[in-house]
XYZ file of C-alpha atoms in Angstrom:
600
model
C -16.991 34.889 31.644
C -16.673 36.519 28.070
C -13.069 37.186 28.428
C -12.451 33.424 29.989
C -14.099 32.245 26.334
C -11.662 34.582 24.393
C -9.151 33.041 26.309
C -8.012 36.193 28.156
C -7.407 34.110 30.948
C -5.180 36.630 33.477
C -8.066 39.490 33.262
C -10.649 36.699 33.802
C -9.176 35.750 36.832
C -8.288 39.267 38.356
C -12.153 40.178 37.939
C -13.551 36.744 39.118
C -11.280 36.976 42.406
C -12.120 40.767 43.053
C -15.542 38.980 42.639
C -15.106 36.474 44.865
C -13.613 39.016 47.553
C -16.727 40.943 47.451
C -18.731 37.709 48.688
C -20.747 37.211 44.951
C -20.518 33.272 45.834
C -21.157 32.301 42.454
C -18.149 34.054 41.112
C -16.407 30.973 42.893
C -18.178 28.499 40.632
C -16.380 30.280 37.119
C -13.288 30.869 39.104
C -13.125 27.023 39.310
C -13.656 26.462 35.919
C -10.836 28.644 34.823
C -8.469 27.528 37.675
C -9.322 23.636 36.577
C -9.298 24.719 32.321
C -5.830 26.045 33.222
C -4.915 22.257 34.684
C -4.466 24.204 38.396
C -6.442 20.891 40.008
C -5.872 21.817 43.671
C -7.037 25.236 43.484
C -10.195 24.094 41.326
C -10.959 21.493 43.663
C -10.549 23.955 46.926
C -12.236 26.904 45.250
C -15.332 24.956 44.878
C -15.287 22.674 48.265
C -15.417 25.960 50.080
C -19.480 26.793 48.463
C -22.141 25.706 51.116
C -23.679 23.756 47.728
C -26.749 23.196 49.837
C -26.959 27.212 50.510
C -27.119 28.250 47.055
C -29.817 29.198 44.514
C -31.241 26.300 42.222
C -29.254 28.109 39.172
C -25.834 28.202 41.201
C -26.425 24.119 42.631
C -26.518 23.826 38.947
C -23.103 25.291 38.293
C -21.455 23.907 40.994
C -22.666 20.638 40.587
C -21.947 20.562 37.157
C -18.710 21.828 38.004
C -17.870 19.119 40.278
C -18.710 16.787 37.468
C -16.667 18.528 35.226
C -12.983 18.143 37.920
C -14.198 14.476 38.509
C -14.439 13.774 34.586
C -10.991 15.400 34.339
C -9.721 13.272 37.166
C -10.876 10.209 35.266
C -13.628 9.264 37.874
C -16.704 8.673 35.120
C -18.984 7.430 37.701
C -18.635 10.574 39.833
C -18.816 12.474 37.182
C -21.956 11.302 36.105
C -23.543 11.478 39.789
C -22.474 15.481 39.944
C -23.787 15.730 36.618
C -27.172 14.732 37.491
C -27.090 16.500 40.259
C -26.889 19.288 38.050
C -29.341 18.729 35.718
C -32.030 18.067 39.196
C -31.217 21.482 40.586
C -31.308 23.262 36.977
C -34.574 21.332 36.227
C -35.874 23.381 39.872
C -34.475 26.975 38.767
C -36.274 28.810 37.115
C -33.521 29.512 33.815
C -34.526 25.280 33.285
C -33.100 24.662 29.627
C -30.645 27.158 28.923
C -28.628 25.252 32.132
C -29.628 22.052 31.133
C -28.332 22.164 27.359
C -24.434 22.188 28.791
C -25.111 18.898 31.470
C -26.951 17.732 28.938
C -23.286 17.912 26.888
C -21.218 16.961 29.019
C -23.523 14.454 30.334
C -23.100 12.690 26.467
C -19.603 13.117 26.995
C -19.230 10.863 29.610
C -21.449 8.663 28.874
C -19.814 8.228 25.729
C -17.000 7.405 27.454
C -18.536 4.473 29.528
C -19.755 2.912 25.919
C -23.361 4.040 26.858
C -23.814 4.931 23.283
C -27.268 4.728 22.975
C -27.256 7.629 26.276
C -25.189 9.435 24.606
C -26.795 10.004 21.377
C -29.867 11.164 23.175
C -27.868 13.597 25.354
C -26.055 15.150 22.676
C -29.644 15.633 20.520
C -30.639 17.347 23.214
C -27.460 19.689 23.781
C -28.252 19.846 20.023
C -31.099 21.059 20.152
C -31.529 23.509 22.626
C -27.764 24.918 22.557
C -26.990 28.025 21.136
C -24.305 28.277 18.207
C -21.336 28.565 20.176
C -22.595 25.161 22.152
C -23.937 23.617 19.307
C -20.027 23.525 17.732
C -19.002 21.523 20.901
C -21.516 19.157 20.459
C -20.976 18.163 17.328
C -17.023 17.927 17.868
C -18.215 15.692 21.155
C -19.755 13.462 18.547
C -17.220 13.188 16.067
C -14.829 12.203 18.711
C -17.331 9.946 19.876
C -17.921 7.853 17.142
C -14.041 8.228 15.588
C -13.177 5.756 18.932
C -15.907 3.334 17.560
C -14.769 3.339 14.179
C -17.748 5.276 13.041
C -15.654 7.075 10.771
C -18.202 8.367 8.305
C -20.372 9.904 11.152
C -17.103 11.373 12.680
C -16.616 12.951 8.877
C -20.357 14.010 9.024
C -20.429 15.982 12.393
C -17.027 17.508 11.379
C -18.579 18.833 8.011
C -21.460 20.296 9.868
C -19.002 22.499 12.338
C -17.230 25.604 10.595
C -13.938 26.059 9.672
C -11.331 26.870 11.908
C -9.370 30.399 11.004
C -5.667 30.279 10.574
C -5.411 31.700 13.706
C -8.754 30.067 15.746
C -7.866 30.079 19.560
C -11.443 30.365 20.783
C -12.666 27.259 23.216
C -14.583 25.962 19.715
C -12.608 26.517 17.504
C -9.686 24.264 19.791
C -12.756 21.507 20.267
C -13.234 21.066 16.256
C -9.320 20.813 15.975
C -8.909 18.501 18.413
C -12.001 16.156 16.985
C -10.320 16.241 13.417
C -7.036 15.811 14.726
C -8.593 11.783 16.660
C -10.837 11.647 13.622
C -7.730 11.459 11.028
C -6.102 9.374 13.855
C -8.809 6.928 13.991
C -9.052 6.934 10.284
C -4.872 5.858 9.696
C -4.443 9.016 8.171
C -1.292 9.810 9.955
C 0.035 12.670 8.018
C -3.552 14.727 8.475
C -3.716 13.986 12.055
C -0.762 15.231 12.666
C -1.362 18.048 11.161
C -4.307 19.020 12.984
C -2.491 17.982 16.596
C 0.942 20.280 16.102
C -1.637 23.344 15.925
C -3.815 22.253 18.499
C -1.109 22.241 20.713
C 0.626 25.544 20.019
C -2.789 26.948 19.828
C -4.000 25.252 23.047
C -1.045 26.241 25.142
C -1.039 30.057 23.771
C -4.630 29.702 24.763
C -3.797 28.531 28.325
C -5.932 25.278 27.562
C -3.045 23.210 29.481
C -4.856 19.950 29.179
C -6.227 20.209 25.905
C -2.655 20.600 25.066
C -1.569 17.959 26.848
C -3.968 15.581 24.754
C -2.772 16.970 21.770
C 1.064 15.612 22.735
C -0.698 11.996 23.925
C -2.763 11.803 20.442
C 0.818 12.665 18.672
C 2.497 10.143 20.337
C 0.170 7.494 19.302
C 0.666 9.066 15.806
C 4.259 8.565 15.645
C 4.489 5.205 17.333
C 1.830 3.781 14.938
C 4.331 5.084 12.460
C 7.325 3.503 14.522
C 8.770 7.148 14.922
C 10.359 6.501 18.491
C 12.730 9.562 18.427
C 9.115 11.914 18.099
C 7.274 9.526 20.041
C 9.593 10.520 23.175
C 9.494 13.992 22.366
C 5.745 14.450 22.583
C 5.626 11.859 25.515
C 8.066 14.082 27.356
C 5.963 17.412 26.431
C 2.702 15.653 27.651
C 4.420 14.920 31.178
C 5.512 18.238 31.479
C 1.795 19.947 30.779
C -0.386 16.535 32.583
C -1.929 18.136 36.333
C -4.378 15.373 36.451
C -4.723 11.588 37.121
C -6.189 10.377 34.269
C -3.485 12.375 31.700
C -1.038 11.417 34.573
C -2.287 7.305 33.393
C -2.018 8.055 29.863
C 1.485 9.943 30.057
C 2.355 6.163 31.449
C 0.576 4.432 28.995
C 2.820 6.044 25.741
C 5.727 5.408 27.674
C 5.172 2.088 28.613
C 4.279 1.095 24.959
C 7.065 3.088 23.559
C 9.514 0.976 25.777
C 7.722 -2.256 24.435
C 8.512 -0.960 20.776
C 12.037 -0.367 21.637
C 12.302 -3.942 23.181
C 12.600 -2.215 26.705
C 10.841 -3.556 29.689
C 7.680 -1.376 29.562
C 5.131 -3.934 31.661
C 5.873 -1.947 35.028
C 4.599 2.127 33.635
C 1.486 -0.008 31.476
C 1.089 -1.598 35.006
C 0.605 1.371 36.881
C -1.114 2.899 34.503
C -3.881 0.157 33.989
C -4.473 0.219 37.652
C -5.118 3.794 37.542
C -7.934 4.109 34.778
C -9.373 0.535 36.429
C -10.001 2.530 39.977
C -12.736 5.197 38.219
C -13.825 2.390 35.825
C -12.229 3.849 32.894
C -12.700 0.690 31.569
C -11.580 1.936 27.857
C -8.341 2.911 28.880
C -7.916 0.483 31.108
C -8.688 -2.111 27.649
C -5.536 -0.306 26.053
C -3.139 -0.949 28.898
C -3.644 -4.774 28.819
C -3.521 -5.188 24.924
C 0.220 -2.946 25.489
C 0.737 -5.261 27.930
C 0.375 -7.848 25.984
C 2.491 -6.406 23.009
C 5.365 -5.744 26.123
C 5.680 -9.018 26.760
C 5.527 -10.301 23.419
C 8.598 -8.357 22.933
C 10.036 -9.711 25.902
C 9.475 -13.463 24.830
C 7.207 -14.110 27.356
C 3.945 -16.052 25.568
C 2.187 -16.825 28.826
C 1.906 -13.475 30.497
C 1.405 -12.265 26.991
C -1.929 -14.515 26.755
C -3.089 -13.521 30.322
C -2.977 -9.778 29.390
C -4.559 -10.607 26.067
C -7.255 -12.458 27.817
C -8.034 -9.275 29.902
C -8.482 -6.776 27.286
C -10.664 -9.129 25.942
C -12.672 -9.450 28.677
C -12.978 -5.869 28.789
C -14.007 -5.534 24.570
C -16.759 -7.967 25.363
C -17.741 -5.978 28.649
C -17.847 -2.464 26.943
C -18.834 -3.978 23.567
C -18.150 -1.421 20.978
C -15.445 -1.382 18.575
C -12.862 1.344 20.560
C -10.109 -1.011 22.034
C -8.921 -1.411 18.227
C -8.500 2.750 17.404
C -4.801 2.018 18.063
C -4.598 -1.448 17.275
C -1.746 -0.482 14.098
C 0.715 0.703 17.101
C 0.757 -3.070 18.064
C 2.551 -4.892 15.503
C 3.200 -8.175 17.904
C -0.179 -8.143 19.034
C -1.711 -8.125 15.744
C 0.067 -11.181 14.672
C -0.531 -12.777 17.796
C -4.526 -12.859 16.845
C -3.747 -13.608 13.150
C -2.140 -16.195 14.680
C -4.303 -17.425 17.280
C -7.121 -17.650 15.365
C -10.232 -18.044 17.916
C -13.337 -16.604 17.398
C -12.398 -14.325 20.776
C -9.313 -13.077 19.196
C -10.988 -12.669 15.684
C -13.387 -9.980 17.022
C -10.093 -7.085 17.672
C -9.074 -8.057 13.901
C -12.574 -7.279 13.126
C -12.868 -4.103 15.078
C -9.855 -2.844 13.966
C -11.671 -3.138 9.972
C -13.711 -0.305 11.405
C -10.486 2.147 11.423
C -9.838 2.699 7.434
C -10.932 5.325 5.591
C -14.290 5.521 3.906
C -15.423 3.082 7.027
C -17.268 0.784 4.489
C -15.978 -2.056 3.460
C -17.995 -3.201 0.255
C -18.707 -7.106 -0.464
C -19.861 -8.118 -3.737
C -21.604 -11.916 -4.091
C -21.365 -12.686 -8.437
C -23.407 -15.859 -9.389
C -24.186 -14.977 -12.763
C -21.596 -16.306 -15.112
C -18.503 -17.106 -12.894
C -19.403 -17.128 -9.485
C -16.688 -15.191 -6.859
C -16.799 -13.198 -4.100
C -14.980 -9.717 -4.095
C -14.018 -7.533 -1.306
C -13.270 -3.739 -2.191
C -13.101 -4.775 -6.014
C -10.141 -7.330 -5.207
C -11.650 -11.251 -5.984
C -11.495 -13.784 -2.494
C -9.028 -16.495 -2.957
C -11.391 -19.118 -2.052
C -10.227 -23.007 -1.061
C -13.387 -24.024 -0.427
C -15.065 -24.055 -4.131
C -19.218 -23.440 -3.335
C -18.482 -20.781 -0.987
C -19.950 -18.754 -3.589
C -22.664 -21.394 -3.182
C -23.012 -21.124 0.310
C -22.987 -17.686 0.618
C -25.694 -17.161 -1.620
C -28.006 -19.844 0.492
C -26.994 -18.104 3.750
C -28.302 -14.801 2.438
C -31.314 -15.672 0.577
C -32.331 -17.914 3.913
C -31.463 -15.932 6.745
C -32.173 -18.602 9.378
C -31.791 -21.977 8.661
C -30.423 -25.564 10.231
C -27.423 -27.944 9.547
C -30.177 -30.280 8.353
C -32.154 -28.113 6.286
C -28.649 -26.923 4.255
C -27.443 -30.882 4.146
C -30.763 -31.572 2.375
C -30.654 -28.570 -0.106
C -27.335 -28.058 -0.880
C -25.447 -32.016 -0.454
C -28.326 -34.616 -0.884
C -26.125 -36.616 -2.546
C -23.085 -36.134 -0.205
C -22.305 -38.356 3.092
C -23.541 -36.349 6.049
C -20.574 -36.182 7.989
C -18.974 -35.259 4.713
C -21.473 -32.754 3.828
C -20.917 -30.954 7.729
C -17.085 -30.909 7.827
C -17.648 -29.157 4.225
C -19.853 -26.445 5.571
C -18.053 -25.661 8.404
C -14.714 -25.390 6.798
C -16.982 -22.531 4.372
C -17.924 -20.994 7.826
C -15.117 -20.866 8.777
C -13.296 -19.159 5.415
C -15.762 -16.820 5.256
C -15.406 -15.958 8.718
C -11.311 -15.517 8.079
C -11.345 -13.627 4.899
C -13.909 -11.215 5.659
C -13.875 -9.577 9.168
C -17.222 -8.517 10.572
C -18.763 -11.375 8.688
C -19.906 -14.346 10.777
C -22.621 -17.099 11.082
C -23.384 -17.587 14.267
C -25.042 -20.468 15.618
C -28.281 -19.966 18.631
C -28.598 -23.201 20.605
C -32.006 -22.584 21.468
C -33.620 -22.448 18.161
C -30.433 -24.664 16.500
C -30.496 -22.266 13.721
C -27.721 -20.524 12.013
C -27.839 -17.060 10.330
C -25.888 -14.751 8.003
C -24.638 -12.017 10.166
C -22.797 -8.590 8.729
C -21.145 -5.702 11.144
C -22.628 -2.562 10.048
C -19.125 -1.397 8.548
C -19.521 -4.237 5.972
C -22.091 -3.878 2.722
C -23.208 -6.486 0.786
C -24.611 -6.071 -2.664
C -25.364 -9.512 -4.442
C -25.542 -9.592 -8.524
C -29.243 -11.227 -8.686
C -30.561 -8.397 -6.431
C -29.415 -5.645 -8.335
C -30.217 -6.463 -11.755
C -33.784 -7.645 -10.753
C -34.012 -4.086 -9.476
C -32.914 -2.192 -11.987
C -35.343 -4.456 -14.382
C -38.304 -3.004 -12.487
C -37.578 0.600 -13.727
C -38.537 1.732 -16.958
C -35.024 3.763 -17.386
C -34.000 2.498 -20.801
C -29.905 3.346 -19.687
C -30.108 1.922 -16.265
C -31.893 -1.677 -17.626
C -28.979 -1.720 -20.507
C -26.396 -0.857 -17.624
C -27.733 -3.738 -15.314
C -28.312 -6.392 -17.866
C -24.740 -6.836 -19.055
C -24.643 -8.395 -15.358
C -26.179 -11.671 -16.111
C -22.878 -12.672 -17.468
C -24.372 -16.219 -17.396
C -26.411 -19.124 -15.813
C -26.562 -18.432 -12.248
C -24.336 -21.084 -10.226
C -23.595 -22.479 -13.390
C -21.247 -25.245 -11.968
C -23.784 -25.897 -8.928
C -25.914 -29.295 -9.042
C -27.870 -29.118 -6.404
C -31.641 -28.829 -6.228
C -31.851 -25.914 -5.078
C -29.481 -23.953 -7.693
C -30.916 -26.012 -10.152
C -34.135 -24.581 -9.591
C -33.421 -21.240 -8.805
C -31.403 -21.014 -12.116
C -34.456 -21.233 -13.907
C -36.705 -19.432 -12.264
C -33.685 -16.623 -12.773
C -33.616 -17.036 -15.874
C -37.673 -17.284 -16.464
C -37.682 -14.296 -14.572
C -35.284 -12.161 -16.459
C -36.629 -13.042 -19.589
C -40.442 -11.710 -18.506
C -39.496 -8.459 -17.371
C -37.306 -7.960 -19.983
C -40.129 -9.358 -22.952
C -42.403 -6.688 -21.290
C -40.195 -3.678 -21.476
C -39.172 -4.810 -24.853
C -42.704 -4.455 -25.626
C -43.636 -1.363 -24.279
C -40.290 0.197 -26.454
C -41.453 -1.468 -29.657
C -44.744 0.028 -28.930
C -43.374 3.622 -28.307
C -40.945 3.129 -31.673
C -37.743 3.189 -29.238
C -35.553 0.418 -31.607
C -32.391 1.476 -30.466
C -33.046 0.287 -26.943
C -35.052 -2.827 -28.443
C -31.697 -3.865 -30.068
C -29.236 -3.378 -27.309
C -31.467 -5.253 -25.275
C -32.409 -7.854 -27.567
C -28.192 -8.214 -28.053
C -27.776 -8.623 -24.275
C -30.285 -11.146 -23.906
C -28.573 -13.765 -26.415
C -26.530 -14.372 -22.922
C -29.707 -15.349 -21.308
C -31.608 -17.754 -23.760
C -31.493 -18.486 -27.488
C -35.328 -17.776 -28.180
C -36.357 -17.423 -31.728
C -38.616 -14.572 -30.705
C -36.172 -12.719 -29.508
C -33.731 -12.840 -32.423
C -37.144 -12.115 -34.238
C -37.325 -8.730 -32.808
C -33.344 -8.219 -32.675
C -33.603 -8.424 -36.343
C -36.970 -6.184 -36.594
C -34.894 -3.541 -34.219
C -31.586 -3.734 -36.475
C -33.976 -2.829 -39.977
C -35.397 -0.145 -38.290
C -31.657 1.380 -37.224
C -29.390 -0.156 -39.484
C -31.438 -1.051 -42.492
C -32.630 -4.176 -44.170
C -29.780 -5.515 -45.461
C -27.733 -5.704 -41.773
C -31.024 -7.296 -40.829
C -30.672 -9.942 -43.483
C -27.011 -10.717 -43.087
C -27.700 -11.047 -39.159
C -30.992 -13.165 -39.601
C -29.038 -15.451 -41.980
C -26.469 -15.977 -38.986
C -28.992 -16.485 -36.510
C -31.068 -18.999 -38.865
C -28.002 -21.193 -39.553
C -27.148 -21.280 -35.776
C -30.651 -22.062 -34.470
C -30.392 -24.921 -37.266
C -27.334 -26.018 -35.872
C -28.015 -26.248 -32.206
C -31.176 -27.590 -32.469
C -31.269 -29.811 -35.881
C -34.014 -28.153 -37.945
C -35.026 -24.581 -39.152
C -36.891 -22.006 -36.812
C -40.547 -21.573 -38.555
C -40.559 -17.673 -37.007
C -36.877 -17.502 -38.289
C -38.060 -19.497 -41.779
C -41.049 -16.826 -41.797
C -39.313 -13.870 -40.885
C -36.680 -14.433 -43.907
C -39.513 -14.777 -46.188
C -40.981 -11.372 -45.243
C -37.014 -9.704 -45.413
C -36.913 -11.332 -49.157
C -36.330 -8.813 -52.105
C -39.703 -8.915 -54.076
C-alpha cells in the first residue's frame, strides 16, 4: 500500500500478487484498486468478484464494498456506486477500526453525491471526511470540494478550498498532489481563465501518466479539449481528443471521449449529432444526468450548425429539462464552447432559456457580480461599476420599491407608485420594468406566487446588491469621523428627485429629516469634544442636503476656529446674501451671528 501511494506501481503489484498467492484475501481488495487506478477495468472487476464478500471480516466488507463503489463510480453508474458505498460504510460502522474506514466512504461518498447535484449530502459528507481524515485525506477532500463547487459556479469557494491545500512541488507525483492539480486545473476552467487552466492540465497529464494514473490522465486531455474548443483551437482540440481515446478504459471517459468529438465536429460545421448521440445515451443509462445535460445542449449547438432550428429546439428543450431536474448551476461550466447556442437563448428570450444565460454569470472570475441601486442625486443602476442603459425611466424607481417591500401586489404598487396613471397603463409599465430588469441583469428576477398573488425581489447568490440609502445611513450610525465624511458625499441629492409619487415624495423627506438628525447629533458631540475640522467638512457636505441657517451657523463657527475670523466673515457674508436671496429677507441667526463676527 505505501509504495501504491508513491506511485511505485510495478513493486506494488509484484508484492500484492505474491500476497494474493499466499491466500491473504484482503490483499485482493488493494490489488483491485491498483489494477482499476491503472484503468485495467477487467482485471479490477474480476480480482474483486472472485472475494466471498459475505466471508470476510467487517473491516475487509468495508474495503471491498467500497471498492466496488469505487469501479462502479468509474464506470459512470452513480447509483451503484452509492449502494456499494453504503454498503461500506454499514460493514465499517460493525468493525471494530469504525472511523478511520469510514472517513474515505465518507469521501467518496461526497464525491458522488456531488455528482448527482445532492449538494446539500455532499457538504455533510465531505465535513465529515474533513474531519476525521488524516492529512494526506484531508488534501483530497478539499480538492473534492473545489471541484465540486467550480461545476456550480461557486468559484470563490473553489478558490477557498484550493488555498487551504498546499502547494504542489515542481515535481509532485504523489496521489494528492495529482488531486490538487487536477481541481485547479477545472477551477481555472470553470473560472474562463483559459491560459491558467491549461497550465495546470499539460502537467497533470505528464505527471499523471509518469505516475501510472491512466484515467486521471485521461481527464486531464478531456478538460484540455474543452479548453481549446472554448478558445476555438480545433487543431489542439483534436490532439488532446485523440490522446484521451487512446488512455479512456472505461465507459463513462469512453462517453466523454464522444462528447469532445462530437462538439468539435459541430464547431467545424461537421455532422457531430451521431458521437453526441451515443454519447448522451451512455451517461443517461447510470443517470449521469450532468453529462447527459451537456450532450443535448451540443446537440443543440450541432444542429444549429447544420441549419436545422427544429431538432435544434427539441435538444434545447431536453437539457433544459434536465437544468431544472438537477437544479444547480453546472450545465453552463462550458456554456462559452457553444457560440450558436448562446445566441440561440439571447435570442429566444423565455424565462426557460434565460436561466442557462444566468447560470453561465456564475462562471467569471471573482464569482460576484456587484449591483449598485443610486437614488440620491441622479438615480441609475450600475452593474460592476458600468451604468444600465435603462428604456424604461423609474426602473430606478421600481427597483428601489421592490427592495424596500419585499412582497407586495400589482395593486398595492399601482396605488403607490401610478395613482394618477390608467391601470392598464400603469401594469403594461411595470411589467415592461420586470421584464428589463430581468434582461439586463441575470440572476435577478421577480417572480410572481399565485397562491398569495404577491411578487418579490429575488437575487441569485452570485449577485450583491448594495443600495446608496442603506449605506450611508450605516455609516451615519458610527462615530468614525473619516468613515461619516467618506459616506456623506453620497447623498449627491434629493432622493428620487424626478419621482412624484406618494410614496417617493414621502420617503424623500423622511431621508432627508433623517440625515439631517444623525448628522446634527454627531456635529454636536464634535463641537463638544473641540473636533472643528470634522465640524466643517461636515457642515460643507450638508449644504447638499438642506440650506438651514443653523447649519451655516456652525460652518462658519468651525471655519474661525481653523481658518480664522476673517474666512469666517467673507463666507458668512456669502451665505447671508444667499439665504436673503432664496428666501426674500435676512436670516436673524445669520443677522446675529454677523453682529458677534463684527470688529469692535
Amino acid at each position: 500500500m505505501c509504495l501504491m501511494h508513491a506511485s511505485q506501481w510495478v513493486d506494488a503489484k509484484v508484492l500484492l500478487l505474491d500476497a494474493v498467492a499466499q491466500g491473504y484475501q484482503e490483499a485482493s481488495i488493494e490489488l483491485a484498486t491498483l489494477y482499476r487506478t491503472l484503468g485495467e477495468v477487467g482485471l479490477a472487476q474480476a480480482t474483486i468478484g472472485a472475494l466471498p464478500l459475505e466471508a470476510l471480516r467487517k473491516r475487509d466488507q468495508a474495503l471491498a464494498y467500497r471498492e466496488l463503489g469505487l469501479q462502479a463510480y468509474q464506470q459512470g453508474d452513480l447509483g451503484q456506486a452509492a449502494t456499494r458505498l453504503q454498503q461500506a460504510w454499514a460493514a465499517a460502522a460493525a468493525s471494530r477500526l469504525g472511523t478511520p474506514l469510514i472517513t474515505p466512504i465518507a469521501h467518496a461518498l461526497g464525491i458522488v453525491c456531488a455528482e448527482r447535484g445532492l449538494d446539500d449530502q455532499a457538504d455533510s459528507y465531505f465535513d465529515y471526511a474533513q474531519l476525521h481524515a488524516h492529512p494526506t485525506r484531508q488534501v483530497f477532500v478539499q480538492a473534492s470540494r473545489a471541484i465540486s463547487a467550480a461545476y456550480l459556479g461557486q468559484l470563490d469557494r473553489a478558490v477557498e478550498c484550493l488555498a487551504q491545500a498546499p502547494a504542489c512541488p515542481a515535481d509532485a507525483a504523489s496521489p494528492a498532489d495529482l488531486q490538487v492539480l487536477y481541481a485547479r486545473g477545472i477551477t481555472a476552467r470553470a473560472a474562463r481563465a483559459y491560459a491558467e487552466a491549461a497550465e495546470h492540465l499539460q502537467l497533470l497529464s505528464g505527471r499523471a501518466t509518469a505516475a501510472g494514473d491512466i484515467e486521471l490522465a485521461c481527464y486531464a486531455e478531456l478538460w484540455l479539449a474543452s479548453v481549446a474548443l472554448a478558445q476555438g483551437q480545433f487543431g489542439a482540440a483534436q490532439r488532446h481528443v485523440a490522446r484521451a481515446e487512446q488512455l479512456s478504459a472505461a465507459p463513462k471517459t469512453e462517453a466523454m471521449v464522444l462528447l469532445r468529438r462530437g462538439l468539435l465536429a459541430a464547431r467545424r460545421g461537421q455532422d457531430g449529432t451521431a458521437a453526441l448521440e451515443t454519447a448522451a445515451r451512455l451517461f443517461s443509462g447510470p443517470g449521469r444526468r450532468r453529462e447527459e445535460g451537456w450532450c443535448w445542449l451540443c446537440l443543440c449547438e450541432a444542429h444549429l450548425a447544420l441549419g436545422d432550428d427544429v431538432r435544434a429546439e427539441a435538444a434545447l428543450a431536453q437539457a433544459l429539462q434536465i437544468r431544472y431536474a438537477v437544479n444547480t448551476s453546472s450545465l453552463a461550466i462550458e456554456l462559452d464552447s457553444l457560440p450558436l447556442v448562446r445566441q440561440h437563448l439571447e435570442r429566444r428570450g423565455a424565462d426557460d432559456a434565460r436561466c442557462l444565460l444566468q447560470d453561465e454569470r456564475r462562471f467569471s472570475r471573482g464569482g460576484q457580480t456587484q449591483i449598485r441601486l443610486q437614488t440620491m442625486g441622479a438615480a441609475r443602476i450600475l452593474v460592476n461599476g458600468q451604468t444600465l442603459g435603462l428604456n424604461m425611466a423609474r426602473t430606478p424607481e421600481l427597483l428601489t420599491y421592490f427592495l424596500t417591500h419585499r412582497k407586495f401586489t400589482l395593486p398595492q404598487l399601482q396605488v403607490a407608485l401610478f395613482a394618477d396613471h390608467p391601470h392598464k397603463r400603469s401594469k403594461s409599465y411595470i411589467h415592461q420594468v420586470r421584464a428589463e430588469l430581468q434582461r439586463l441583469v441575470p440572476g435577478l428576477t421577480i417572480p410572481f406566487d399565485p397562491a398569495t398573488r404577491t411578487y418579490t425581489l429575488h437575487l441569485e447568490e452570485h449577485l450583491s446588491l448594495t443600495w446608496d440609502v442603506d449605506v450611508l445611513l450605516g455609516a451615519l450610525k458610527t462615530e468614525d469621523p473619516a468613515v461619516i465624511l467618506e459616506h456623506i458625499a453620497l447623498y449627491e441629492g434629493p432622493f428620487l428627485a424626478e419621482a412624484t409619487a406618494e410614496w417617493a415624495e414621502f420617503t424623500r423627506t423622511e431621508l432627508q429629516q433623517l440625515v439631517l438628525s444623525r448628522c446634527r447629533a454627531q456635529l454636536d458631540r464634535w463641537k463638544a469634544a473641540g473636533q472643528w475640522v470634522p465640524v466643517l467638512s461636515l457642515c460643507e457636505a450638508l449644504q447638499r442636503v438642506e440650506f438651514d441657517e443653523v447649519l451655516c451657523a456652525d460652518l462658519v463657527t468651525a471655519l474661525e476656529h481653523v481658518h480664522g475670523p476673517e474666512m469666517a466673515s467673507a463666507r458668512l457674508s456669502a451665505l447671508a446674501k444667499r439665504w436673503t436671496a432664496e428666501f426674500g429677507e435676512p436670516s436673524p441667526v445669520l443677522t446675529a451671528l454677523m453682529a458677534e463676527l463684527a470688529p469692535a
